[in-house]
Amino acid sequence: FTFVTPKGIALDSSGNVFVSDVDTNYVYEIVASGGVVSSTSTVIQLKSFTTPEGVAVDGLGNVYVGDYGADALYEIVASGGVVSSTSTVNTLSTGYGPNGIGLDGKGNIFVANTVGSAVYEISTQAVNFGNVNAKADGTSSSAATTLTFHFTTSVPLGSYKLTSNGVTGTEFTD
Protein backbone atom coordinates (compact mmCIF):
# COMPACT_ATOMS: atom_id res chain seq x y z
CA PHE A 1 0.00 0.00 0.00
CA THR A 2 1.26 3.47 -0.85
CA PHE A 3 0.16 6.68 0.85
CA VAL A 4 0.08 9.96 -1.08
CA THR A 5 0.73 12.52 1.67
CA PRO A 6 0.61 10.92 5.12
CA LYS A 7 0.33 13.63 7.75
CA GLY A 8 -0.74 12.18 11.12
CA ILE A 9 0.07 8.86 12.77
CA ALA A 10 -1.09 7.12 15.95
CA LEU A 11 -1.03 3.63 17.44
CA ASP A 12 -3.60 1.79 19.51
CA SER A 13 -2.95 -0.67 22.34
CA SER A 14 -3.06 -3.64 19.91
CA GLY A 15 -0.30 -2.23 17.72
CA ASN A 16 -2.60 -1.10 14.91
CA VAL A 17 -1.36 2.04 13.16
CA PHE A 18 -3.67 4.86 12.09
CA VAL A 19 -2.53 7.24 9.36
CA SER A 20 -4.20 10.39 8.05
CA ASP A 21 -3.48 11.19 4.39
CA VAL A 22 -4.22 14.79 3.39
CA ASP A 23 -4.22 14.16 -0.36
CA THR A 24 -6.52 11.12 -0.41
CA ASN A 25 -8.59 12.69 2.43
CA TYR A 26 -8.81 9.35 4.22
CA VAL A 27 -7.79 7.94 7.57
CA TYR A 28 -6.38 4.45 7.19
CA GLU A 29 -5.75 1.65 9.66
CA ILE A 30 -2.79 -0.67 9.20
CA VAL A 31 -3.92 -3.81 11.02
CA ALA A 32 -1.33 -5.49 13.24
CA SER A 33 -1.14 -9.27 13.34
CA GLY A 34 -0.12 -10.45 16.79
CA GLY A 35 0.86 -6.87 17.63
CA VAL A 36 3.18 -6.64 14.62
CA VAL A 37 2.81 -4.45 11.52
CA SER A 38 4.58 -5.63 8.36
CA SER A 39 4.62 -5.00 4.62
CA THR A 40 1.89 -7.64 4.27
CA SER A 41 -0.44 -6.07 6.87
CA THR A 42 -4.01 -5.31 5.84
CA VAL A 43 -4.74 -1.62 5.28
CA ILE A 44 -8.33 -0.50 5.90
CA GLN A 45 -9.66 2.73 4.43
CA LEU A 46 -11.67 3.91 7.47
CA LYS A 47 -13.34 7.23 6.74
CA SER A 48 -13.20 10.13 4.31
CA PHE A 49 -12.63 13.67 5.57
CA THR A 50 -11.85 17.06 4.00
CA THR A 51 -8.18 17.45 4.97
CA PRO A 52 -7.36 15.05 7.82
CA GLU A 53 -4.12 16.04 9.51
CA GLY A 54 -3.89 15.06 13.17
CA VAL A 55 -4.88 11.64 14.46
CA ALA A 56 -4.89 10.11 17.97
CA VAL A 57 -6.29 6.98 19.61
CA ASP A 58 -7.61 6.71 23.18
CA GLY A 59 -7.49 3.70 25.50
CA LEU A 60 -10.92 2.50 24.33
CA GLY A 61 -9.82 2.43 20.68
CA ASN A 62 -11.73 5.57 19.64
CA VAL A 63 -9.86 7.44 16.90
CA TYR A 64 -9.75 11.25 16.91
CA VAL A 65 -9.19 13.11 13.65
CA GLY A 66 -8.29 16.76 13.27
CA ASP A 67 -9.79 17.77 9.93
CA TYR A 68 -8.06 21.00 9.06
CA GLY A 69 -10.06 21.56 5.87
CA ALA A 70 -13.41 21.15 7.64
CA ASP A 71 -12.20 23.12 10.68
CA ALA A 72 -13.48 20.31 12.91
CA LEU A 73 -12.42 17.62 15.34
CA TYR A 74 -14.05 14.21 14.84
CA GLU A 75 -14.25 10.99 16.84
CA ILE A 76 -14.51 7.63 15.07
CA VAL A 77 -16.29 5.56 17.72
CA ALA A 78 -14.88 2.12 18.50
CA SER A 79 -17.21 -0.77 19.22
CA GLY A 80 -15.58 -3.31 21.50
CA GLY A 81 -12.26 -1.57 20.94
CA VAL A 82 -12.53 -1.86 17.14
CA VAL A 83 -13.11 0.85 14.54
CA SER A 84 -14.24 0.11 11.00
CA SER A 85 -15.45 1.82 7.85
CA THR A 86 -18.98 1.60 9.29
CA SER A 87 -18.12 3.14 12.68
CA THR A 88 -20.08 6.16 13.85
CA VAL A 89 -18.30 9.51 13.46
CA ASN A 90 -19.11 12.22 16.01
CA THR A 91 -18.27 15.90 15.57
CA LEU A 92 -16.65 16.94 18.84
CA SER A 93 -15.85 20.55 18.07
CA THR A 94 -15.57 23.05 15.28
CA GLY A 95 -13.54 26.20 14.77
CA TYR A 96 -10.09 25.13 15.92
CA GLY A 97 -8.45 24.48 12.53
CA PRO A 98 -7.00 21.31 14.07
CA ASN A 99 -3.83 19.86 12.65
CA GLY A 100 -2.29 18.11 15.66
CA ILE A 101 -4.02 16.09 18.39
CA GLY A 102 -2.87 14.66 21.70
CA LEU A 103 -4.63 12.91 24.57
CA ASP A 104 -3.73 12.83 28.24
CA GLY A 105 -4.29 9.99 30.69
CA LYS A 106 -7.65 11.44 31.77
CA GLY A 107 -9.04 11.49 28.23
CA ASN A 108 -8.73 15.24 27.72
CA ILE A 109 -8.03 16.21 24.13
CA PHE A 110 -5.37 18.73 23.14
CA VAL A 111 -5.66 20.33 19.71
CA ALA A 112 -2.87 22.26 17.97
CA ASN A 113 -3.81 25.07 15.60
CA THR A 114 -1.03 26.62 13.53
CA VAL A 115 -3.32 29.29 12.03
CA GLY A 116 -4.33 30.57 15.48
CA SER A 117 -0.90 29.84 16.97
CA ALA A 118 -2.56 28.10 19.91
CA VAL A 119 -3.16 24.78 21.62
CA TYR A 120 -6.67 24.14 22.93
CA GLU A 121 -7.75 21.69 25.62
CA ILE A 122 -11.12 20.00 25.34
CA SER A 123 -12.01 18.60 28.73
CA THR A 124 -13.91 15.33 28.79
CA GLN A 125 -14.20 15.26 32.58
CA ALA A 126 -17.39 15.69 34.55
CA VAL A 127 -18.22 19.24 35.59
CA ASN A 128 -19.68 20.03 39.00
CA PHE A 129 -22.00 23.03 38.74
CA GLY A 130 -22.34 23.23 42.50
CA ASN A 131 -25.63 23.53 44.35
CA VAL A 132 -28.68 25.08 42.72
CA ASN A 133 -31.63 25.66 45.03
CA ALA A 134 -34.97 25.16 43.34
CA LYS A 135 -36.85 26.29 46.44
CA ALA A 136 -35.30 28.08 49.36
CA ASP A 137 -36.79 25.81 52.05
CA GLY A 138 -35.67 22.63 50.23
CA THR A 139 -39.17 21.19 49.97
CA SER A 140 -40.69 19.82 46.81
CA SER A 141 -43.63 21.34 45.04
CA SER A 142 -45.76 20.59 42.00
CA ALA A 143 -44.46 23.72 40.27
CA ALA A 144 -41.84 23.06 37.61
CA THR A 145 -38.39 24.56 38.01
CA THR A 146 -36.29 25.10 34.91
CA LEU A 147 -32.51 25.00 35.00
CA THR A 148 -30.72 26.36 31.95
CA PHE A 149 -27.07 25.68 31.21
CA HIS A 150 -25.13 27.50 28.51
CA PHE A 151 -22.03 25.93 26.96
CA THR A 152 -19.48 27.52 24.66
CA THR A 153 -18.49 24.32 22.89
CA SER A 154 -20.19 21.77 20.69
CA VAL A 155 -18.61 18.82 22.51
CA PRO A 156 -21.34 16.29 23.35
CA LEU A 157 -22.11 16.23 27.05
CA GLY A 158 -22.91 12.52 27.19
CA SER A 159 -24.97 11.43 30.14
CA TYR A 160 -25.55 13.58 33.18
CA LYS A 161 -27.27 13.32 36.53
CA LEU A 162 -28.91 16.04 38.54
CA THR A 163 -29.47 15.39 42.23
CA SER A 164 -31.61 17.27 44.65
CA ASN A 165 -29.98 16.49 47.98
CA GLY A 166 -32.81 14.23 49.05
CA VAL A 167 -35.93 16.05 47.85
CA THR A 168 -38.09 13.11 46.75
CA GLY A 169 -39.10 12.85 43.11
CA THR A 170 -36.78 15.54 41.78
CA GLU A 171 -33.66 13.57 40.83
CA PHE A 172 -33.12 12.33 37.30
CA THR A 173 -30.49 11.01 34.98
CA ASP A 174 -30.35 11.55 31.23
mmCIF file of N, CA and C in Angstrom, residues 87-141:
data_model
loop_
_atom_site.group_PDB
_atom_site.id
_atom_site.type_symbol
_atom_site.label_atom_id
_atom_site.label_comp_id
_atom_site.label_asym_id
_atom_site.label_seq_id
_atom_site.Cartn_x
_atom_site.Cartn_y
_atom_site.Cartn_z
ATOM 1 N N SER A 87 -18.036 2.538 11.342
ATOM 2 C CA SER A 87 -18.116 3.143 12.675
ATOM 3 C C SER A 87 -18.781 4.512 12.623
ATOM 4 N N THR A 88 -19.456 4.849 13.704
ATOM 5 C CA THR A 88 -20.078 6.159 13.854
ATOM 6 C C THR A 88 -18.991 7.226 13.978
ATOM 7 N N VAL A 89 -19.213 8.373 13.348
ATOM 8 C CA VAL A 89 -18.299 9.507 13.465
ATOM 9 C C VAL A 89 -19.054 10.643 14.156
ATOM 10 N N ASN A 90 -18.529 11.089 15.287
ATOM 11 C CA ASN A 90 -19.110 12.219 16.012
ATOM 12 C C ASN A 90 -18.284 13.471 15.775
ATOM 13 N N THR A 91 -18.961 14.612 15.618
ATOM 14 C CA THR A 91 -18.273 15.900 15.566
ATOM 15 C C THR A 91 -18.124 16.372 16.998
ATOM 16 N N LEU A 92 -16.882 16.513 17.466
ATOM 17 C CA LEU A 92 -16.653 16.936 18.844
ATOM 18 C C LEU A 92 -16.555 18.444 18.978
ATOM 19 N N SER A 93 -15.951 19.097 18.008
ATOM 20 C CA SER A 93 -15.854 20.552 18.068
ATOM 21 C C SER A 93 -15.570 21.102 16.685
ATOM 22 N N THR A 94 -15.849 22.359 16.527
ATOM 23 C CA THR A 94 -15.566 23.051 15.276
ATOM 24 C C THR A 94 -14.868 24.366 15.587
ATOM 25 N N GLY A 95 -14.139 24.881 14.629
ATOM 26 C CA GLY A 95 -13.542 26.196 14.773
ATOM 27 C C GLY A 95 -12.098 26.232 15.223
ATOM 28 N N TYR A 96 -11.468 25.113 15.443
ATOM 29 C CA TYR A 96 -10.091 25.132 15.915
ATOM 30 C C TYR A 96 -9.063 25.059 14.795
ATOM 31 N N GLY A 97 -9.434 24.685 13.586
ATOM 32 C CA GLY A 97 -8.445 24.477 12.533
ATOM 33 C C GLY A 97 -7.436 23.440 12.965
ATOM 34 N N PRO A 98 -7.905 22.266 13.430
ATOM 35 C CA PRO A 98 -7.003 21.307 14.070
ATOM 36 C C PRO A 98 -6.050 20.637 13.088
ATOM 37 N N ASN A 99 -4.785 20.592 13.468
ATOM 38 C CA ASN A 99 -3.834 19.857 12.650
ATOM 39 C C ASN A 99 -2.932 18.957 13.482
ATOM 40 N N GLY A 100 -3.009 19.011 14.774
ATOM 41 C CA GLY A 100 -2.291 18.111 15.661
ATOM 42 C C GLY A 100 -3.177 17.774 16.843
ATOM 43 N N ILE A 101 -3.152 16.518 17.287
ATOM 44 C CA ILE A 101 -4.017 16.086 18.387
ATOM 45 C C ILE A 101 -3.202 15.265 19.372
ATOM 46 N N GLY A 102 -3.461 15.473 20.651
ATOM 47 C CA GLY A 102 -2.869 14.657 21.702
ATOM 48 C C GLY A 102 -3.903 14.379 22.766
ATOM 49 N N LEU A 103 -3.721 13.295 23.484
ATOM 50 C CA LEU A 103 -4.634 12.912 24.566
ATOM 51 C C LEU A 103 -3.822 12.743 25.836
ATOM 52 N N ASP A 104 -4.408 13.110 26.979
ATOM 53 C CA ASP A 104 -3.731 12.832 28.236
ATOM 54 C C ASP A 104 -4.347 11.594 28.879
ATOM 55 N N GLY A 105 -3.828 11.197 30.012
ATOM 56 C CA GLY A 105 -4.290 9.990 30.687
ATOM 57 C C GLY A 105 -5.714 10.078 31.205
ATOM 58 N N LYS A 106 -6.278 11.266 31.300
ATOM 59 C CA LYS A 106 -7.646 11.442 31.770
ATOM 60 C C LYS A 106 -8.647 11.501 30.624
ATOM 61 N N GLY A 107 -8.155 11.440 29.385
ATOM 62 C CA GLY A 107 -9.044 11.493 28.230
ATOM 63 C C GLY A 107 -9.264 12.882 27.678
ATOM 64 N N ASN A 108 -8.616 13.897 28.263
ATOM 65 C CA ASN A 108 -8.733 15.244 27.723
ATOM 66 C C ASN A 108 -8.019 15.303 26.379
ATOM 67 N N ILE A 109 -8.550 16.115 25.486
ATOM 68 C CA ILE A 109 -8.033 16.206 24.130
ATOM 69 C C ILE A 109 -7.333 17.553 23.967
ATOM 70 N N PHE A 110 -6.120 17.513 23.413
ATOM 71 C CA PHE A 110 -5.370 18.733 23.142
ATOM 72 C C PHE A 110 -5.266 18.884 21.632
ATOM 73 N N VAL A 111 -5.607 20.076 21.138
ATOM 74 C CA VAL A 111 -5.660 20.332 19.705
ATOM 75 C C VAL A 111 -4.716 21.479 19.368
ATOM 76 N N ALA A 112 -3.783 21.219 18.441
ATOM 77 C CA ALA A 112 -2.865 22.262 17.973
ATOM 78 C C ALA A 112 -3.468 22.947 16.758
ATOM 79 N N ASN A 113 -3.293 24.262 16.701
ATOM 80 C CA ASN A 113 -3.810 25.068 15.603
ATOM 81 C C ASN A 113 -2.708 26.013 15.165
ATOM 82 N N THR A 114 -2.111 25.754 13.997
ATOM 83 C CA THR A 114 -1.033 26.623 13.533
ATOM 84 C C THR A 114 -1.547 27.965 13.043
ATOM 85 N N VAL A 115 -2.766 28.021 12.508
ATOM 86 C CA VAL A 115 -3.319 29.286 12.034
ATOM 87 C C VAL A 115 -3.535 30.240 13.204
ATOM 88 N N GLY A 116 -4.087 29.738 14.307
ATOM 89 C CA GLY A 116 -4.334 30.567 15.481
ATOM 90 C C GLY A 116 -3.162 30.611 16.435
ATOM 91 N N SER A 117 -2.089 29.886 16.117
ATOM 92 C CA SER A 117 -0.901 29.836 16.973
ATOM 93 C C SER A 117 -1.273 29.497 18.411
ATOM 94 N N ALA A 118 -2.079 28.439 18.575
ATOM 95 C CA ALA A 118 -2.561 28.100 19.907
ATOM 96 C C ALA A 118 -2.736 26.594 20.043
ATOM 97 N N VAL A 119 -2.796 26.151 21.296
ATOM 98 C CA VAL A 119 -3.160 24.780 21.622
ATOM 99 C C VAL A 119 -4.384 24.864 22.522
ATOM 100 N N TYR A 120 -5.429 24.127 22.176
ATOM 101 C CA TYR A 120 -6.674 24.138 22.927
ATOM 102 C C TYR A 120 -6.833 22.825 23.676
ATOM 103 N N GLU A 121 -7.428 22.893 24.862
ATOM 104 C CA GLU A 121 -7.754 21.690 25.615
ATOM 105 C C GLU A 121 -9.264 21.523 25.621
ATOM 106 N N ILE A 122 -9.705 20.328 25.269
ATOM 107 C CA ILE A 122 -11.121 19.999 25.343
ATOM 108 C C ILE A 122 -11.259 19.008 26.479
ATOM 109 N N SER A 123 -11.873 19.445 27.558
ATOM 110 C CA SER A 123 -12.009 18.596 28.735
ATOM 111 C C SER A 123 -13.144 17.610 28.554
ATOM 112 N N THR A 124 -12.868 16.360 28.872
ATOM 113 C CA THR A 124 -13.912 15.328 28.793
ATOM 114 C C THR A 124 -14.350 14.896 30.184
ATOM 115 N N GLN A 125 -13.893 15.611 31.197
ATOM 116 C CA GLN A 125 -14.196 15.259 32.577
ATOM 117 C C GLN A 125 -15.548 15.832 32.998
ATOM 118 N N ALA A 126 -16.125 15.218 34.004
ATOM 119 C CA ALA A 126 -17.394 15.694 34.548
ATOM 120 C C ALA A 126 -17.203 17.087 35.136
ATOM 121 N N VAL A 127 -18.245 17.881 35.059
ATOM 122 C CA VAL A 127 -18.216 19.238 35.590
ATOM 123 C C VAL A 127 -19.218 19.333 36.724
ATOM 124 N N ASN A 128 -18.794 19.837 37.863
ATOM 125 C CA ASN A 128 -19.680 20.029 39.000
ATOM 126 C C ASN A 128 -20.147 21.480 38.982
ATOM 127 N N PHE A 129 -21.442 21.678 38.787
ATOM 128 C CA PHE A 129 -22.000 23.026 38.739
ATOM 129 C C PHE A 129 -22.294 23.579 40.128
ATOM 130 N N GLY A 130 -22.053 22.784 41.152
ATOM 131 C CA GLY A 130 -22.342 23.233 42.504
ATOM 132 C C GLY A 130 -23.820 23.068 42.822
ATOM 133 N N ASN A 131 -24.240 23.646 43.918
ATOM 134 C CA ASN A 131 -25.629 23.528 44.352
ATOM 135 C C ASN A 131 -26.504 24.591 43.705
ATOM 136 N N VAL A 132 -27.683 24.165 43.257
ATOM 137 C CA VAL A 132 -28.679 25.085 42.719
ATOM 138 C C VAL A 132 -29.959 24.829 43.501
ATOM 139 N N ASN A 133 -30.421 25.828 44.231
ATOM 140 C CA ASN A 133 -31.628 25.659 45.034
ATOM 141 C C ASN A 133 -32.863 25.963 44.208
ATOM 142 N N ALA A 134 -33.733 24.965 44.075
ATOM 143 C CA ALA A 134 -34.971 25.163 43.344
ATOM 144 C C ALA A 134 -35.998 25.879 44.213
ATOM 145 N N LYS A 135 -35.946 25.648 45.506
ATOM 146 C CA LYS A 135 -36.853 26.293 46.438
ATOM 147 C C LYS A 135 -36.071 26.520 47.731
ATOM 148 N N ALA A 136 -36.152 27.694 48.250
ATOM 149 C CA ALA A 136 -35.300 28.076 49.364
ATOM 150 C C ALA A 136 -35.435 27.155 50.580
ATOM 151 N N ASP A 137 -36.625 26.641 50.859
ATOM 152 C CA ASP A 137 -36.785 25.807 52.051
ATOM 153 C C ASP A 137 -36.461 24.334 51.785
ATOM 154 N N GLY A 138 -36.084 23.989 50.543
ATOM 155 C CA GLY A 138 -35.673 22.626 50.230
ATOM 156 C C GLY A 138 -36.809 21.638 50.079
ATOM 157 N N THR A 139 -38.037 22.103 50.120
ATOM 158 C CA THR A 139 -39.167 21.186 49.972
ATOM 159 C C THR A 139 -39.531 21.059 48.501
ATOM 160 N N SER A 140 -40.261 20.006 48.198
ATOM 161 C CA SER A 140 -40.688 19.823 46.814
ATOM 162 C C SER A 140 -42.026 20.522 46.604
ATOM 163 N N SER A 141 -42.347 20.754 45.360
ATOM 164 C CA SER A 141 -43.632 21.340 45.043
ATOM 165 C C SER A 141 -44.042 20.844 43.673
#
